[in-house]
Amino acid sequence: MATVNLKKLATELQLSVSTVSKALMNSHEISIETKERVLLLAKQLNYIPNPYASSLRRKTSKTIAVVIPEVADSFFSIAINGIEAVAQSKGYHVLIYLTHESFEKEKAILNDFQSGRVDGVLMSLTSETVDTAPIHNLHAKGIHVIFFDRVCEEIETAKITTDDFESGYKATQHLIERGCRKIAFLCFSKSLSISNKRMGGYKKALTDHNIAINEADLVFCTNDDAYNHALLLKSMGQKKHPDGIIASVEKLTTTAYLVCKELKLSIPDDVKVVSFSNLQSAPILNPALTTITQPAFDMGKTAAALLFRALEKPGFSLKKESHIIPSTLIVRDSSGSCEL
Amino acid sequence: MATVNLKKLATELQLSVSTVSKALMNSHEISIETKERVLLLAKQLNYIPNPYASSLRRKTSKTIAVVIPEVADSFFSIAINGIEAVAQSKGYHVLIYLTHESFEKEKAILNDFQSGRVDGVLMSLTSETVDTAPIHNLHAKGIHVIFFDRVCEEIETAKITTDDFESGYKATQHLIERGCRKIAFLCFSKSLSISNKRMGGYKKALTDHNIAINEADLVFCTNDDAYNHALLLKSMGQKKHPDGIIASVEKLTTTAYLVCKELKLSIPDDVKVVSFSNLQSAPILNPALTTITQPAFDMGKTAAALLFRALEKPGFSLKKESHIIPSTLIVRDSSGSCEL
């Protein structure tokens, strides 16, 4: 199939390439009659613009990137749906990049964006991210970066989060009300702002209920399932093991359940569990899982909507755009019945 | 920050743009001394090639697309990891496109690829796909399309599948051995080849065990959870309801469990369940789920490796490349204990 490009259209119509290009972009410089002639032939010959040539002309790629740690977490897969809902209505492509919790991968991805491959970036940090230079470099090149969920506090840009501190507090208070006095807190990283906020809420709730904070009950997990399993087995295998678990990351739920099963600890009789999770299967777990459910779809949608406002209105400042959309505590069997 | 482009490098070095470009691409036409001068300055000035300009010169985009129905299914999220493992080692970008089971979306995505945005496509069809013209059009443009999991039989290209017929047979035989005599088969679409194969295995196993095939036990679901729930509620609410369920799509597991719970049907006492699923949470469901587990990572990896062979060796034919990687039956509590 011979390629139909701008030159071919221009020759057939006896117009200049520049006129054809402007007509296709609906420029006010071109008459309506000419536009109609160009569009008709373009349709007849099935002309498809080369995106790379178009991008060079337009200086935009009509593409946004979503940079996230993984898609196996249902928070992210639902958030992507929210982002896509907005991007598709704007005729934009969404590229999904996975960092697999590796800062090195994240850095390589972000550095590549400096070239102009994408017009904007929606991202959620890895649990390892400590150096923010790659993000600053993108800002310096005029490429918008918006954070959702896992944000970088020190960078001035739009941040879409949920009420992580309050949710951590709510989850802990719920377990205390259900009789727990020694609550393990499972999290990914000391450097992640959401981990710290959720943990802050946990600590505040303990203090408010006159329960001493025990550093040994903070369980720092990694991206390695086997390591996390061994770590939690050690913690829950103690004679005076925790009587409650808060999994601040969805994937740690499976580890918590399997460890309790292995140690023959009954959930919720011996150990009560609450997870930060958007798992569709939460109600059919054994036992049904009490969750802090995040507004994943709305967070994705809000982040994307802000990015498009910035792309469409060059003067629009993202700096002050901080949106907190609350999560919901959904009580199910894993946290037992009310004792108070 | 002023943009450092080929022209800037050429001016500084007093060379032509074409010489600088060839030097950066390590062309044999350029002397080693000149290449070293160019590379040194490029590094000093932090020159990053514009991917769109580079793509126009190279006629390749260094990008492959993965077109899949969704990421909320753990088969796809694991397969993506397999694809990325190969693509990253080749220095390629992976773009993930979601069709959300809509043929219209799939068509729009594939038509856009005609422009040369990507060098190759790895795809799994939507449950609605009936028209293969968009795929034929890509082939006509010389863009490789490789199928994994949900394939299009009539198109001659590489297909990476699992043993769907045998797995359907194995799942059914397992339930028959556990005492089931009326087995409901939940699936997505009559047009999907994998649905038909899994159902073919199901029907063959019934026939081999002298159990009549009852068309009413074939439950055709859609992408709408509420619709599927109502449909299965009707089927399982009958006085003579099925005593076994095979969910041939992962997400139908939750529906099956919730419907049984609502109808107070005990799994596995009243109804035994097997699902085609890669859910990490399968062992912690109530009860633990017996699964046909697909080799998702290997399927993604194999599909990507074949695509790169075709991209790297222009004469390499994908037509005869058909790879079947077997799935595994993992028996857990949801299918009860052995009765034979």
CSV table of N, CA and C in Angstrom, one decimal, chain A residues 1-4 46 48-53 55-56 60-63 71-72 76-78 80-81 84 88 93-100 105 109 111-118 137 140-141 225 250-251 253-255 257-258 261 279-281 283-288 333, chain B residues 1-4 46 48-53 55-56 60-63 71-72 76-78 80-81 84 88 93-100 105 109 111-118 137 140-141 225 250-251 253-255 257-258 261 279-281 283-288 333:
chain,number,residue,atom,x,y,z
A,1,MET,N,0.9,-1.2,0.0
A,1,MET,CA,0.0,0.0,0.0
A,1,MET,C,0.9,1.3,0.0
A,2,ALA,N,0.8,2.1,-1.0
A,2,ALA,CA,1.6,3.3,-1.1
A,2,ALA,C,1.2,4.2,0.1
A,3,THR,N,2.2,4.9,0.7
A,3,THR,CA,1.8,5.8,1.8
A,3,THR,C,1.2,7.1,1.3
A,4,VAL,N,0.1,7.5,1.8
A,4,VAL,CA,-0.5,8.7,1.5
A,4,VAL,C,0.0,9.7,2.5
A,46,ASN,N,-7.7,7.7,2.5
A,46,ASN,CA,-7.4,7.1,3.8
A,46,ASN,C,-6.1,7.7,4.3
A,48,ILE,N,-3.6,9.0,6.9
A,48,ILE,CA,-3.4,8.9,8.3
A,48,ILE,C,-2.2,9.7,8.7
A,49,PRO,N,-2.3,10.8,9.5
A,49,PRO,CA,-1.1,11.6,9.8
A,49,PRO,C,0.0,10.7,10.5
A,50,ASN,N,1.2,10.9,10.1
A,50,ASN,CA,2.3,10.2,10.8
A,50,ASN,C,2.5,11.0,12.2
A,51,PRO,N,2.3,10.2,13.3
A,51,PRO,CA,2.3,10.9,14.6
A,51,PRO,C,3.6,11.6,14.9
A,52,TYR,N,4.7,11.0,14.4
A,52,TYR,CA,6.0,11.6,14.7
A,52,TYR,C,6.2,12.9,14.0
A,53,ALA,N,5.8,12.9,12.7
A,53,ALA,CA,5.9,14.1,11.9
A,53,ALA,C,4.9,15.2,12.5
A,55,SER,N,3.9,15.4,15.5
A,55,SER,CA,4.4,15.8,16.8
A,55,SER,C,5.5,16.9,16.6
A,56,LEU,N,6.3,16.7,15.6
A,56,LEU,CA,7.4,17.7,15.3
A,56,LEU,C,6.8,19.0,14.9
A,60,THR,N,3.8,18.8,20.2
A,60,THR,CA,3.1,18.1,21.2
A,60,THR,C,3.0,16.6,20.8
A,61,SER,N,2.9,15.7,21.7
A,61,SER,CA,2.8,14.3,21.3
A,61,SER,C,1.4,13.7,21.5
A,62,LYS,N,0.5,14.5,22.0
A,62,LYS,CA,-0.9,14.0,22.2
A,62,LYS,C,-0.9,12.7,23.0
A,63,THR,N,0.1,12.6,23.9
A,63,THR,CA,0.3,11.4,24.7
A,63,THR,C,0.6,11.8,26.2
A,71,VAL,N,0.8,-2.9,38.2
A,71,VAL,CA,-0.6,-2.9,37.9
A,71,VAL,C,-1.3,-4.1,38.6
A,72,ALA,N,-0.6,-4.9,39.3
A,72,ALA,CA,-1.2,-6.0,40.0
A,72,ALA,C,-1.9,-5.5,41.3
A,76,PHE,N,-4.2,0.8,41.6
A,76,PHE,CA,-3.6,1.3,40.4
A,76,PHE,C,-4.4,0.9,39.2
A,77,SER,N,-4.9,-0.3,39.1
A,77,SER,CA,-5.7,-0.7,37.9
A,77,SER,C,-7.0,0.1,37.8
A,78,ILE,N,-7.6,0.4,39.0
A,78,ILE,CA,-8.8,1.2,39.0
A,78,ILE,C,-8.5,2.7,38.7
A,80,ILE,N,-6.1,3.8,36.8
A,80,ILE,CA,-5.9,3.9,35.4
A,80,ILE,C,-7.2,4.1,34.6
A,81,ASN,N,-8.2,3.4,35.1
A,81,ASN,CA,-9.5,3.5,34.4
A,81,ASN,C,-10.0,5.0,34.5
A,84,GLU,N,-7.9,7.1,32.1
A,84,GLU,CA,-8.3,6.8,30.7
A,84,GLU,C,-9.6,7.4,30.3
A,88,GLN,N,-9.3,9.7,27.0
A,88,GLN,CA,-10.0,9.3,25.8
A,88,GLN,C,-10.9,10.4,25.3
A,93,HIS,N,-3.5,9.7,23.9
A,93,HIS,CA,-3.0,8.3,24.2
A,93,HIS,C,-2.5,8.3,25.7
A,94,VAL,N,-2.7,7.2,26.3
A,94,VAL,CA,-2.2,7.0,27.7
A,94,VAL,C,-1.1,5.9,27.6
A,95,LEU,N,0.1,6.2,28.0
A,95,LEU,CA,1.2,5.2,28.0
A,95,LEU,C,1.3,4.8,29.5
A,96,ILE,N,1.3,3.5,29.7
A,96,ILE,CA,1.5,3.1,31.1
A,96,ILE,C,2.9,2.5,31.3
A,97,TYR,N,3.7,3.1,32.2
A,97,TYR,CA,5.0,2.7,32.5
A,97,TYR,C,5.1,2.1,33.9
A,98,LEU,N,5.7,0.9,34.1
A,98,LEU,CA,5.8,0.3,35.4
A,98,LEU,C,7.2,0.4,35.9
A,99,THR,N,7.3,0.8,37.2
A,99,THR,CA,8.6,0.9,37.8
A,99,THR,C,9.0,-0.3,38.7
A,100,HIS,N,8.0,-1.1,38.9
A,100,HIS,CA,8.2,-2.3,39.8
A,100,HIS,C,9.0,-1.9,41.1
A,105,LYS,N,14.7,2.3,37.7
A,105,LYS,CA,13.8,2.2,36.5
A,105,LYS,C,13.0,3.5,36.4
A,109,ILE,N,13.0,6.1,33.2
A,109,ILE,CA,11.8,6.4,32.5
A,109,ILE,C,11.6,7.9,32.4
A,111,ASN,N,13.9,10.3,32.8
A,111,ASN,CA,14.9,10.9,32.0
A,111,ASN,C,14.6,10.9,30.5
A,112,ASP,N,14.0,9.7,30.1
A,112,ASP,CA,13.6,9.6,28.7
A,112,ASP,C,12.5,10.6,28.3
A,113,PHE,N,11.7,10.9,29.2
A,113,PHE,CA,10.6,11.9,28.9
A,113,PHE,C,11.1,13.3,28.6
A,114,GLN,N,12.3,13.6,29.0
A,114,GLN,CA,12.9,14.9,28.7
A,114,GLN,C,12.9,15.2,27.3
A,115,SER,N,12.9,14.1,26.4
A,115,SER,CA,13.0,14.3,25.0
A,115,SER,C,11.7,14.8,24.4
A,116,GLY,N,10.6,14.9,25.2
A,116,GLY,CA,9.4,15.3,24.6
A,116,GLY,C,8.5,14.2,24.1
A,117,ARG,N,8.8,13.0,24.5
A,117,ARG,CA,7.9,11.9,24.1
A,117,ARG,C,6.5,12.0,24.6
A,118,VAL,N,6.3,12.7,25.8
A,118,VAL,CA,5.0,12.8,26.3
A,118,VAL,C,4.7,14.3,26.7
A,137,ASN,N,14.1,18.0,36.7
A,137,ASN,CA,14.5,18.2,35.3
A,137,ASN,C,13.4,18.2,34.3
A,140,ALA,N,11.8,21.6,34.6
A,140,ALA,CA,12.7,22.6,33.9
A,140,ALA,C,12.4,22.6,32.4
A,141,LYS,N,12.1,21.4,31.9
A,141,LYS,CA,11.8,21.4,30.4
A,141,LYS,C,10.3,21.7,30.1
A,225,ASP,N,8.0,-11.1,48.2
A,225,ASP,CA,7.0,-11.8,48.9
A,225,ASP,C,7.6,-12.7,50.0
A,250,GLU,N,-2.0,-3.1,49.8
A,250,GLU,CA,-2.9,-4.2,49.5
A,250,GLU,C,-2.3,-5.6,49.4
A,251,LYS,N,-1.1,-5.7,48.8
A,251,LYS,CA,-0.5,-7.0,48.5
A,251,LYS,C,-0.1,-7.6,49.8
A,253,THR,N,-1.8,-8.1,52.3
A,253,THR,CA,-3.0,-8.8,52.9
A,253,THR,C,-2.8,-10.3,52.7
A,254,THR,N,-2.4,-10.7,51.5
A,254,THR,CA,-2.3,-12.2,51.3
A,254,THR,C,-1.2,-12.7,52.2
A,255,THR,N,-0.1,-12.0,52.4
A,255,THR,CA,0.9,-12.4,53.3
A,255,THR,C,0.4,-12.6,54.7
A,257,TYR,N,-2.7,-13.1,55.8
A,257,TYR,CA,-3.6,-14.2,55.9
A,257,TYR,C,-2.9,-15.5,55.9
A,258,LEU,N,-1.9,-15.6,55.0
A,258,LEU,CA,-1.2,-16.9,54.9
A,258,LEU,C,-0.4,-17.2,56.1
A,261,LYS,N,-2.7,-18.4,58.9
A,261,LYS,CA,-3.1,-19.7,58.6
A,261,LYS,C,-2.0,-20.7,59.0
A,279,LEU,N,-9.4,-4.4,46.6
A,279,LEU,CA,-9.6,-5.8,46.1
A,279,LEU,C,-11.1,-6.0,45.9
A,280,GLN,N,-11.4,-6.4,44.7
A,280,GLN,CA,-12.8,-6.8,44.3
A,280,GLN,C,-13.1,-8.1,45.2
A,281,SER,N,-12.1,-8.9,45.5
A,281,SER,CA,-12.4,-10.1,46.2
A,281,SER,C,-12.5,-10.0,47.7
A,283,PRO,N,-14.7,-9.2,49.8
A,283,PRO,CA,-15.9,-9.8,50.6
A,283,PRO,C,-15.8,-11.3,50.5
A,284,ILE,N,-15.1,-11.9,49.6
A,284,ILE,CA,-15.1,-13.4,49.6
A,284,ILE,C,-13.8,-14.0,50.1
A,285,LEU,N,-13.0,-13.2,50.8
A,285,LEU,CA,-11.8,-13.8,51.5
A,285,LEU,C,-12.3,-14.5,52.7
A,286,ASN,N,-11.4,-15.3,53.3
A,286,ASN,CA,-11.7,-16.1,54.5
A,286,ASN,C,-10.9,-15.7,55.7
A,287,PRO,N,-11.4,-14.8,56.5
A,287,PRO,CA,-12.8,-14.3,56.5
A,287,PRO,C,-12.8,-13.0,55.6
A,288,ALA,N,-14.0,-12.6,55.3
A,288,ALA,CA,-14.2,-11.3,54.5
A,288,ALA,C,-13.4,-10.2,55.1
A,333,ASP,N,-15.9,-9.2,58.3
A,333,ASP,CA,-15.6,-10.2,59.4
A,333,ASP,C,-14.2,-10.2,59.9
B,1,MET,N,16.1,26.3,30.1
B,1,MET,CA,17.2,25.5,29.6
B,1,MET,C,17.0,25.4,28.1
B,2,ALA,N,18.0,26.0,27.3
B,2,ALA,CA,17.9,25.9,25.9
B,2,ALA,C,18.0,24.5,25.4
B,3,THR,N,17.3,24.2,24.3
B,3,THR,CA,17.3,22.8,23.8
B,3,THR,C,18.6,22.6,23.0
B,4,VAL,N,19.2,21.5,23.4
B,4,VAL,CA,20.4,21.1,22.6
B,4,VAL,C,19.9,20.1,21.5
B,46,ASN,N,24.6,17.4,27.4
B,46,ASN,CA,23.4,16.6,27.8
B,46,ASN,C,22.4,16.6,26.7
B,48,ILE,N,19.8,15.1,24.3
B,48,ILE,CA,18.9,13.9,24.3
B,48,ILE,C,18.1,13.9,23.0
B,49,PRO,N,18.2,12.9,22.2
B,49,PRO,CA,17.6,12.9,20.9
B,49,PRO,C,16.1,13.0,21.0
B,50,ASN,N,15.5,13.8,20.2
B,50,ASN,CA,14.0,13.9,20.1
B,50,ASN,C,13.5,12.6,19.5
B,51,PRO,N,12.6,11.9,20.3
B,51,PRO,CA,12.2,10.6,19.8
B,51,PRO,C,11.5,10.7,18.5
B,52,TYR,N,10.7,11.8,18.3
B,52,TYR,CA,9.9,11.9,17.1
B,52,TYR,C,10.8,12.1,15.9
B,53,ALA,N,11.8,13.0,16.1
B,53,ALA,CA,12.7,13.3,15.0
B,53,ALA,C,13.5,12.0,14.7
B,55,SER,N,12.6,8.9,15.2
B,55,SER,CA,11.8,7.9,14.6
B,55,SER,C,11.6,8.2,13.2
B,56,LEU,N,11.5,9.5,12.8
B,56,LEU,CA,11.3,9.8,11.4
B,56,LEU,C,12.6,9.4,10.6
B,60,THR,N,11.7,3.8,12.7
B,60,THR,CA,11.2,2.9,13.8
B,60,THR,C,10.9,3.8,15.0
B,61,SER,N,10.0,3.3,15.9
B,61,SER,CA,9.6,4.1,17.0
B,61,SER,C,10.2,3.5,18.3
B,62,LYS,N,10.9,2.4,18.3
B,62,LYS,CA,11.5,1.8,19.5
B,62,LYS,C,10.4,1.6,20.5
B,63,THR,N,9.2,1.3,20.1
B,63,THR,CA,8.1,1.2,21.0
B,63,THR,C,7.3,0.0,20.5
B,71,VAL,N,-6.5,-4.4,32.9
B,71,VAL,CA,-5.3,-4.8,33.8
B,71,VAL,C,-5.8,-5.3,35.1
B,72,ALA,N,-7.1,-5.3,35.4
B,72,ALA,CA,-7.6,-5.7,36.7
B,72,ALA,C,-7.6,-7.3,36.8
B,76,PHE,N,-3.4,-10.8,33.0
B,76,PHE,CA,-2.8,-9.7,32.1
B,76,PHE,C,-1.7,-9.0,32.9
B,77,SER,N,-2.0,-8.7,34.2
B,77,SER,CA,-0.9,-8.0,34.9
B,77,SER,C,0.4,-8.8,35.0
B,78,ILE,N,0.3,-10.1,35.1
B,78,ILE,CA,1.5,-10.9,35.2
B,78,ILE,C,2.1,-11.0,33.8
B,80,ILE,N,2.1,-8.8,31.4
B,80,ILE,CA,2.8,-7.6,31.2
B,80,ILE,C,4.2,-7.6,31.7
B,81,ASN,N,4.3,-8.2,32.9
B,81,ASN,CA,5.6,-8.3,33.5
B,81,ASN,C,6.6,-9.1,32.7
B,84,GLU,N,7.5,-7.0,29.6
B,84,GLU,CA,8.4,-5.9,30.0
B,84,GLU,C,9.8,-6.4,30.2
B,88,GLN,N,12.5,-4.4,28.0
B,88,GLN,CA,13.5,-3.6,28.7
B,88,GLN,C,14.9,-4.0,28.3
B,93,HIS,N,10.4,0.7,24.5
B,93,HIS,CA,9.2,1.2,25.4
B,93,HIS,C,8.1,0.3,25.2
B,94,VAL,N,7.3,0.1,26.3
B,94,VAL,CA,6.1,-0.7,26.2
B,94,VAL,C,4.9,0.2,26.5
B,95,LEU,N,4.0,0.3,25.5
B,95,LEU,CA,2.8,1.1,25.7
B,95,LEU,C,1.7,0.2,26.0
B,96,ILE,N,0.9,0.4,27.1
B,96,ILE,CA,-0.2,-0.5,27.4
B,96,ILE,C,-1.5,0.2,27.0
B,97,TYR,N,-2.3,-0.4,26.2
B,97,TYR,CA,-3.6,0.1,25.7
B,97,TYR,C,-4.7,-0.8,26.2
B,98,LEU,N,-5.7,-0.2,26.8
B,98,LEU,CA,-6.8,-1.0,27.4
B,98,LEU,C,-8.0,-0.9,26.5
B,99,THR,N,-8.6,-2.0,26.1
B,99,THR,CA,-9.8,-2.0,25.3
B,99,THR,C,-11.1,-2.0,26.1
B,100,HIS,N,-11.0,-2.4,27.4
B,100,HIS,CA,-12.2,-2.6,28.2
B,100,HIS,C,-13.2,-3.5,27.5
B,105,LYS,N,-13.3,0.4,20.7
B,105,LYS,CA,-12.0,0.9,21.2
B,105,LYS,C,-10.8,0.2,20.6
B,109,ILE,N,-7.8,2.0,18.4
B,109,ILE,CA,-6.4,1.8,18.8
B,109,ILE,C,-5.6,1.3,17.6
B,111,ASN,N,-6.3,1.1,14.4
B,111,ASN,CA,-6.2,2.0,13.3
B,111,ASN,C,-5.2,3.1,13.5
B,112,ASP,N,-5.1,3.6,14.7
B,112,ASP,CA,-4.1,4.6,15.0
B,112,ASP,C,-2.7,4.1,14.8
B,113,PHE,N,-2.4,2.8,15.0
B,113,PHE,CA,-1.1,2.2,14.9
B,113,PHE,C,-0.7,2.2,13.4
B,114,GLN,N,-1.6,2.3,12.5
B,114,GLN,CA,-1.2,2.3,11.0
B,114,GLN,C,-0.2,3.4,10.7
B,115,SER,N,-0.3,4.5,11.6
B,115,SER,CA,0.6,5.6,11.3
B,115,SER,C,2.1,5.4,11.6
B,116,GLY,N,2.4,4.2,12.2
B,116,GLY,CA,3.8,3.9,12.5
B,116,GLY,C,4.2,4.3,13.9
B,117,ARG,N,3.2,4.6,14.8
B,117,ARG,CA,3.5,4.9,16.2
B,117,ARG,C,4.2,3.8,16.9
B,118,VAL,N,4.0,2.6,16.6
B,118,VAL,CA,4.7,1.5,17.2
B,118,VAL,C,5.3,0.5,16.2
B,137,ASN,N,-5.2,-4.7,8.2
B,137,ASN,CA,-4.6,-3.5,7.7
B,137,ASN,C,-3.2,-3.2,8.3
B,140,ALA,N,-0.8,-5.4,6.4
B,140,ALA,CA,-0.5,-4.8,5.1
B,140,ALA,C,0.5,-3.7,5.2
B,141,LYS,N,0.5,-3.0,6.3
B,141,LYS,CA,1.5,-1.9,6.5
B,141,LYS,C,2.9,-2.4,7.0
B,225,ASP,N,-20.8,-6.3,35.8
B,225,ASP,CA,-20.9,-7.2,37.0
B,225,ASP,C,-22.3,-7.4,37.4
B,250,GLU,N,-11.4,-15.1,35.2
B,250,GLU,CA,-11.1,-14.9,36.6
B,250,GLU,C,-12.1,-14.0,37.3
B,251,LYS,N,-12.6,-12.9,36.7
B,251,LYS,CA,-13.4,-12.0,37.4
B,251,LYS,C,-14.8,-12.6,37.7
B,253,THR,N,-15.2,-15.3,39.2
B,253,THR,CA,-15.1,-16.0,40.5
B,253,THR,C,-15.8,-15.3,41.6
B,254,THR,N,-15.6,-14.0,41.7
B,254,THR,CA,-16.2,-13.2,42.8
B,254,THR,C,-17.7,-13.3,42.6
B,255,THR,N,-18.2,-13.1,41.4
B,255,THR,CA,-19.7,-13.2,41.2
B,255,THR,C,-20.2,-14.6,41.7
B,257,TYR,N,-18.9,-16.7,43.9
B,257,TYR,CA,-18.8,-16.8,45.4
B,257,TYR,C,-20.0,-16.0,46.0
B,258,LEU,N,-20.1,-14.7,45.5
B,258,LEU,CA,-21.2,-13.9,46.1
B,258,LEU,C,-22.6,-14.4,45.9
B,261,LYS,N,-23.1,-17.3,48.3
B,261,LYS,CA,-23.3,-16.7,49.7
B,261,LYS,C,-24.7,-16.2,49.8
B,279,LEU,N,-5.2,-15.4,40.4
B,279,LEU,CA,-5.3,-14.5,41.6
B,279,LEU,C,-4.3,-14.9,42.7
B,280,GLN,N,-3.6,-14.0,43.1
B,280,GLN,CA,-2.6,-14.2,44.2
B,280,GLN,C,-3.4,-14.6,45.5
B,281,SER,N,-4.7,-14.1,45.6
B,281,SER,CA,-5.4,-14.3,46.8
B,281,SER,C,-6.2,-15.7,46.7
B,283,PRO,N,-5.5,-18.7,47.5
B,283,PRO,CA,-5.5,-19.6,48.7
B,283,PRO,C,-6.2,-19.0,49.9
B,284,ILE,N,-6.5,-17.7,49.9
B,284,ILE,CA,-7.1,-17.1,51.1
B,284,ILE,C,-8.5,-16.8,50.9
B,285,LEU,N,-9.1,-17.3,49.8
B,285,LEU,CA,-10.6,-17.1,49.6
B,285,LEU,C,-11.3,-18.0,50.5
B,286,ASN,N,-12.6,-17.8,50.7
B,286,ASN,CA,-13.5,-18.5,51.6
B,286,ASN,C,-14.5,-19.4,50.8
B,287,PRO,N,-14.2,-20.6,50.5
B,287,PRO,CA,-13.0,-21.4,50.8
B,287,PRO,C,-11.9,-21.1,49.7
B,288,ALA,N,-10.7,-21.6,50.1
B,288,ALA,CA,-9.6,-21.5,49.1
B,288,ALA,C,-10.0,-22.0,47.8
B,333,ASP,N,-9.6,-26.1,48.5
B,333,ASP,CA,-10.9,-26.5,49.2
B,333,ASP,C,-12.2,-26.3,48.4
